PDB file of C-alpha atoms in Angstrom:
ATOM      1  CA  MET O   1       4.311 -18.132   4.419  1.00  0.00           C
ATOM      2  CA  SER O   2       5.422 -19.770   1.235  1.00  0.00           C
ATOM      3  CA  GLU O   3       9.021 -20.871   1.714  1.00  0.00           C
ATOM      4  CA  ASP O   4      10.032 -19.474  -1.673  1.00  0.00           C
ATOM      5  CA  ALA O   5       8.817 -15.891  -1.060  1.00  0.00           C
ATOM      6  CA  LEU O   6      11.058 -13.172   0.352  1.00  0.00           C
ATOM      7  CA  ILE O   7       9.787  -9.809   1.639  1.00  0.00           C
ATOM      8  CA  HIS O   8      11.853  -6.842   0.432  1.00  0.00           C
ATOM      9  CA  ARG O   9      11.472  -3.127   1.240  1.00  0.00           C
ATOM     10  CA  LEU O  10      11.955  -1.020  -1.861  1.00  0.00           C
ATOM     11  CA  GLY O  11      14.456   1.829  -1.934  1.00  0.00           C
ATOM     12  CA  ALA O  12      15.393   4.583  -4.377  1.00  0.00           C
ATOM     13  CA  GLY O  13      17.074   2.137  -6.775  1.00  0.00           C
ATOM     14  CA  ASP O  14      14.031  -0.126  -7.048  1.00  0.00           C
ATOM     15  CA  ALA O  15      11.861   1.696  -9.614  1.00  0.00           C
ATOM     16  CA  LEU O  16      11.698  -1.462 -11.746  1.00  0.00           C
ATOM     17  CA  LEU O  17      10.359  -3.496  -8.799  1.00  0.00           C
ATOM     18  CA  LEU O  18       7.849  -0.730  -8.031  1.00  0.00           C
ATOM     19  CA  ARG O  19       6.656  -0.919 -11.647  1.00  0.00           C
ATOM     20  CA  ALA O  20       6.261  -4.697 -11.229  1.00  0.00           C
ATOM     21  CA  LEU O  21       4.266  -4.092  -8.035  1.00  0.00           C
ATOM     22  CA  MET O  22       1.995  -1.668  -9.902  1.00  0.00           C
ATOM     23  CA  ALA O  23       1.410  -4.388 -12.520  1.00  0.00           C
ATOM     24  CA  CYS O  24       0.521  -6.786  -9.693  1.00  0.00           C
ATOM     25  CA  PHE O  25      -1.984  -4.241  -8.346  1.00  0.00           C
ATOM     26  CA  ALA O  26      -3.416  -3.629 -11.833  1.00  0.00           C
ATOM     27  CA  ASP O  27      -4.044  -7.340 -12.261  1.00  0.00           C
ATOM     28  CA  ALA O  28      -5.371  -7.997  -8.750  1.00  0.00           C
ATOM     29  CA  PHE O  29      -7.682  -4.967  -8.738  1.00  0.00           C
ATOM     30  CA  GLN O  30      -8.545  -5.290 -12.447  1.00  0.00           C
ATOM     31  CA  ASP O  31      -7.579  -1.636 -12.895  1.00  0.00           C
ATOM     32  CA  PRO O  32      -4.742  -1.215 -15.414  1.00  0.00           C
ATOM     33  CA  GLN O  33      -5.804   2.344 -16.205  1.00  0.00           C
ATOM     34  CA  HIS O  34      -5.076   3.454 -12.658  1.00  0.00           C
ATOM     35  CA  TYR O  35      -1.968   1.382 -11.967  1.00  0.00           C
ATOM     36  CA  VAL O  36       0.067   0.925 -15.161  1.00  0.00           C
ATOM     37  CA  GLU O  37      -1.156   2.990 -18.089  1.00  0.00           C
ATOM     38  CA  ALA O  38       0.197   6.334 -16.901  1.00  0.00           C
ATOM     39  CA  LEU O  39       3.111   5.516 -14.605  1.00  0.00           C
ATOM     40  CA  PRO O  40       5.497   8.411 -14.054  1.00  0.00           C
ATOM     41  CA  SER O  41       9.196   8.428 -14.886  1.00  0.00           C
ATOM     42  CA  ASP O  42      11.819   6.341 -13.116  1.00  0.00           C
ATOM     43  CA  ALA O  43      13.178   9.583 -11.624  1.00  0.00           C
ATOM     44  CA  TYR O  44       9.793  10.328 -10.029  1.00  0.00           C
ATOM     45  CA  LEU O  45       9.517   6.756  -8.718  1.00  0.00           C
ATOM     46  CA  ALA O  46      13.079   6.892  -7.328  1.00  0.00           C
ATOM     47  CA  ASP O  47      12.253  10.153  -5.541  1.00  0.00           C
ATOM     48  CA  LEU O  48       9.057   8.634  -4.112  1.00  0.00           C
ATOM     49  CA  LEU O  49      10.905   5.521  -2.934  1.00  0.00           C
ATOM     50  CA  ALA O  50      13.546   7.697  -1.242  1.00  0.00           C
ATOM     51  CA  ARG O  51      10.950   9.595   0.791  1.00  0.00           C
ATOM     52  CA  ASP O  52      10.742   8.816   4.481  1.00  0.00           C
ATOM     53  CA  GLY O  53       6.940   8.958   4.439  1.00  0.00           C
ATOM     54  CA  PHE O  54       6.432   6.252   1.793  1.00  0.00           C
ATOM     55  CA  VAL O  55       6.796   2.496   2.258  1.00  0.00           C
ATOM     56  CA  ALA O  56       6.685  -0.108  -0.504  1.00  0.00           C
ATOM     57  CA  LEU O  57       7.192  -3.803   0.234  1.00  0.00           C
ATOM     58  CA  VAL O  58       7.263  -6.625  -2.286  1.00  0.00           C
ATOM     59  CA  ALA O  59       7.112 -10.373  -1.932  1.00  0.00           C
ATOM     60  CA  LEU O  60       9.566 -11.997  -4.324  1.00  0.00           C
ATOM     61  CA  ALA O  61       9.479 -15.602  -5.510  1.00  0.00           C
ATOM     62  CA  ALA O  62      12.071 -16.726  -8.040  1.00  0.00           C
ATOM     63  CA  GLU O  63      13.013 -13.026  -8.359  1.00  0.00           C
ATOM     64  CA  GLN O  64       9.470 -12.151  -9.518  1.00  0.00           C
ATOM     65  CA  VAL O  65       7.078  -9.826  -7.660  1.00  0.00           C
ATOM     66  CA  VAL O  66       4.219 -12.019  -6.437  1.00  0.00           C
ATOM     67  CA  GLY O  67       2.684  -9.482  -4.076  1.00  0.00           C
ATOM     68  CA  GLY O  68       3.274  -6.328  -2.176  1.00  0.00           C
ATOM     69  CA  LEU O  69       1.934  -3.285  -0.444  1.00  0.00           C
ATOM     70  CA  THR O  70       2.275   0.470  -0.284  1.00  0.00           C
ATOM     71  CA  ALA O  71       1.830   2.524   2.863  1.00  0.00           C
ATOM     72  CA  TYR O  72       2.217   6.095   4.061  1.00  0.00           C
ATOM     73  CA  TYR O  73       3.390   7.586   7.361  1.00  0.00           C
ATOM     74  CA  LEU O  74       0.981  10.120   8.803  1.00  0.00           C
ATOM     75  CA  PRO O  75       2.586  12.225  11.579  1.00  0.00           C
ATOM     76  CA  LYS O  76       0.056  13.163  14.259  1.00  0.00           C
ATOM     77  CA  PRO O  77      -0.148  16.657  15.747  1.00  0.00           C
ATOM     78  CA  GLU O  78      -1.813  15.573  19.000  1.00  0.00           C
ATOM     79  CA  ARG O  79       1.102  13.379  20.144  1.00  0.00           C
ATOM     80  CA  ALA O  80       4.650  12.594  19.124  1.00  0.00           C
ATOM     81  CA  GLN O  81       3.848   9.536  17.054  1.00  0.00           C
ATOM     82  CA  SER O  82       2.657   8.558  13.627  1.00  0.00           C
ATOM     83  CA  GLU O  83       0.159   6.225  12.105  1.00  0.00           C
ATOM     84  CA  LEU O  84       0.874   4.059   9.116  1.00  0.00           C
ATOM     85  CA  TYR O  85      -1.828   3.906   6.436  1.00  0.00           C
ATOM     86  CA  LEU O  86      -1.707   0.683   4.421  1.00  0.00           C
ATOM     87  CA  TYR O  87      -2.920   1.984   1.074  1.00  0.00           C
ATOM     88  CA  ASP O  88      -2.745  -0.994  -1.319  1.00  0.00           C
ATOM     89  CA  LEU O  89      -2.055  -4.691  -0.777  1.00  0.00           C
ATOM     90  CA  ALA O  90      -2.254  -7.500  -3.329  1.00  0.00           C
ATOM     91  CA  VAL O  91      -0.912 -10.968  -4.025  1.00  0.00           C
ATOM     92  CA  VAL O  92      -0.959 -12.528  -7.486  1.00  0.00           C
ATOM     93  CA  GLU O  93      -3.649 -15.146  -7.825  1.00  0.00           C
ATOM     94  CA  ASN O  94      -1.472 -18.255  -8.058  1.00  0.00           C
ATOM     95  CA  HIS O  95       0.399 -17.288  -4.847  1.00  0.00           C
ATOM     96  CA  ARG O  96      -2.642 -16.551  -2.673  1.00  0.00           C
ATOM     97  CA  ARG O  97      -3.555 -18.520   0.451  1.00  0.00           C
ATOM     98  CA  ARG O  98       0.130 -19.067   1.292  1.00  0.00           C
ATOM     99  CA  GLY O  99       0.527 -16.426   4.016  1.00  0.00           C
ATOM    100  CA  ILE O 100       2.173 -13.809   1.813  1.00  0.00           C
ATOM    101  CA  ALA O 101      -0.289 -11.018   2.672  1.00  0.00           C
ATOM    102  CA  THR O 102       0.069 -11.812   6.379  1.00  0.00           C
ATOM    103  CA  ALA O 103       3.883 -11.774   6.038  1.00  0.00           C
ATOM    104  CA  LEU O 104       3.736  -8.406   4.250  1.00  0.00           C
ATOM    105  CA  ILE O 105       1.619  -6.957   7.050  1.00  0.00           C
ATOM    106  CA  ALA O 106       3.974  -8.435   9.677  1.00  0.00           C
ATOM    107  CA  ALA O 107       6.893  -6.714   7.924  1.00  0.00           C
ATOM    108  CA  LEU O 108       4.909  -3.467   7.901  1.00  0.00           C
ATOM    109  CA  HIS O 109       4.265  -3.894  11.646  1.00  0.00           C
ATOM    110  CA  ARG O 110       8.027  -4.184  12.226  1.00  0.00           C
ATOM    111  CA  ILE O 111       8.595  -0.975  10.264  1.00  0.00           C
ATOM    112  CA  ALA O 112       5.808   0.734  12.242  1.00  0.00           C
ATOM    113  CA  ALA O 113       7.308  -0.406  15.553  1.00  0.00           C
ATOM    114  CA  ALA O 114      10.755   0.859  14.563  1.00  0.00           C
ATOM    115  CA  ARG O 115       9.212   4.253  13.769  1.00  0.00           C
ATOM    116  CA  GLN O 116       7.049   4.203  16.918  1.00  0.00           C
ATOM    117  CA  ALA O 117       3.865   4.376  14.872  1.00  0.00           C
ATOM    118  CA  GLY O 118       0.853   3.911  17.133  1.00  0.00           C
ATOM    119  CA  VAL O 119      -1.225   1.942  14.634  1.00  0.00           C
ATOM    120  CA  VAL O 120      -1.292   0.520  11.132  1.00  0.00           C
ATOM    121  CA  TYR O 121      -4.692   1.018   9.565  1.00  0.00           C
ATOM    122  CA  VAL O 122      -6.318   0.021   6.305  1.00  0.00           C
ATOM    123  CA  GLN O 123      -9.633   0.413   4.509  1.00  0.00           C
ATOM    124  CA  ALA O 124     -11.413  -2.391   2.679  1.00  0.00           C
ATOM    125  CA  ASP O 125     -14.458  -2.476   0.460  1.00  0.00           C
ATOM    126  CA  PRO O 126     -17.186  -4.595   2.085  1.00  0.00           C
ATOM    127  CA  GLU O 127     -17.563  -6.537  -1.188  1.00  0.00           C
ATOM    128  CA  ASP O 128     -13.907  -7.641  -1.028  1.00  0.00           C
ATOM    129  CA  GLU O 129     -14.538 -10.683   1.151  1.00  0.00           C
ATOM    130  CA  ALA O 130     -10.928 -11.911   1.076  1.00  0.00           C
ATOM    131  CA  ALA O 131      -9.576  -8.550   2.264  1.00  0.00           C
ATOM    132  CA  VAL O 132     -12.252  -8.214   4.944  1.00  0.00           C
ATOM    133  CA  ALA O 133     -11.477 -11.746   6.189  1.00  0.00           C
ATOM    134  CA  LEU O 134      -7.724 -11.049   6.295  1.00  0.00           C
ATOM    135  CA  TYR O 135      -8.061  -7.747   8.116  1.00  0.00           C
ATOM    136  CA  THR O 136     -10.662  -9.158  10.520  1.00  0.00           C
ATOM    137  CA  LYS O 137      -8.200 -11.939  11.397  1.00  0.00           C
ATOM    138  CA  LEU O 138      -5.427  -9.398  12.044  1.00  0.00           C
ATOM    139  CA  GLY O 139      -7.202  -6.430  13.602  1.00  0.00           C
ATOM    140  CA  THR O 140     -10.324  -4.665  14.754  1.00  0.00           C
ATOM    141  CA  GLY O 141     -12.845  -3.282  12.280  1.00  0.00           C
ATOM    142  CA  ARG O 142     -15.063  -0.215  12.346  1.00  0.00           C
ATOM    143  CA  ASP O 143     -17.900   0.856  10.119  1.00  0.00           C
ATOM    144  CA  VAL O 144     -16.880   4.125   8.488  1.00  0.00           C
ATOM    145  CA  LEU O 145     -17.807   6.127   5.441  1.00  0.00           C
ATOM    146  CA  HIS O 146     -15.138   7.056   2.923  1.00  0.00           C
ATOM    147  CA  PHE O 147     -15.414  10.270   0.917  1.00  0.00           C
ATOM    148  CA  ASP O 148     -13.270  11.380  -2.020  1.00  0.00           C
ATOM    149  CA  LEU O 149     -13.054  15.169  -1.772  1.00  0.00           C
ATOM    150  CA  MET O 150     -11.698  16.243  -5.123  1.00  0.00           C
ATOM    151  CA  PRO O 151      -9.967  19.626  -5.338  1.00  0.00           C
ATOM    152  CA  PRO O 152     -11.283  21.960  -8.018  1.00  0.00           C
ATOM    153  CA  ALA O 153      -9.374  21.986 -11.297  1.00  0.00           C
ATOM    154  CA  ASP O 154      -8.535  25.652 -10.715  1.00  0.00           C
ATOM    155  CA  PRO O 155      -8.285  26.421  -6.972  1.00  0.00           C
ATOM    156  CA  LEU O 156      -8.380  30.172  -7.617  1.00  0.00           C
ATOM    157  CA  ALA O 157     -11.725  29.842  -9.453  1.00  0.00           C
ATOM    158  CA  SER O 158     -13.398  28.580  -6.294  1.00  0.00           C
ATOM    159  CA  GLY O 159     -12.350  31.549  -4.208  1.00  0.00           C
ATOM    160  CA  GLY O 160      -9.173  29.988  -2.804  1.00  0.00           C
ATOM    161  CA  ALA O 161      -6.005  31.987  -2.491  1.00  0.00           C
ATOM    162  CA  ALA O 162      -2.645  30.993  -3.818  1.00  0.00           C
ATOM    163  CA  GLY O 163      -0.324  29.894  -1.025  1.00  0.00           C
TER     164      GLY O 163
END
């Protein structure tokens, strides 16, 4: 990994760094609408960062966020362990090919091991050749289909009952 990058796990006081990570994602994924245009309040972000089930890691170089990831713990009902879902991972363009993504995943593996998570898993779009190459180097792939099942705008209108 680049000698000038440091991996840091975000905590409740790191809303500003989480905002910088969202800007990194917006740039890398070319999706500012999703990642930066409607960010919630610092209080919401602090609450999210304090949650046991959420992990955010950043790579810092010269005190600037140059990459990072977000992940979620998923407790399993069939055995006393969890899985860790790596949701987003990006490195800014001028810091790529320096081992930062691999170092972020290694840090996530250490967190998973400490929590006795059985696996870290991630999805990648087949068109994203860099992501597919990285994940192929680090793990085992499967062909799967991904479906977005959107809840109705009004759950009661579709015959659901209020909980």
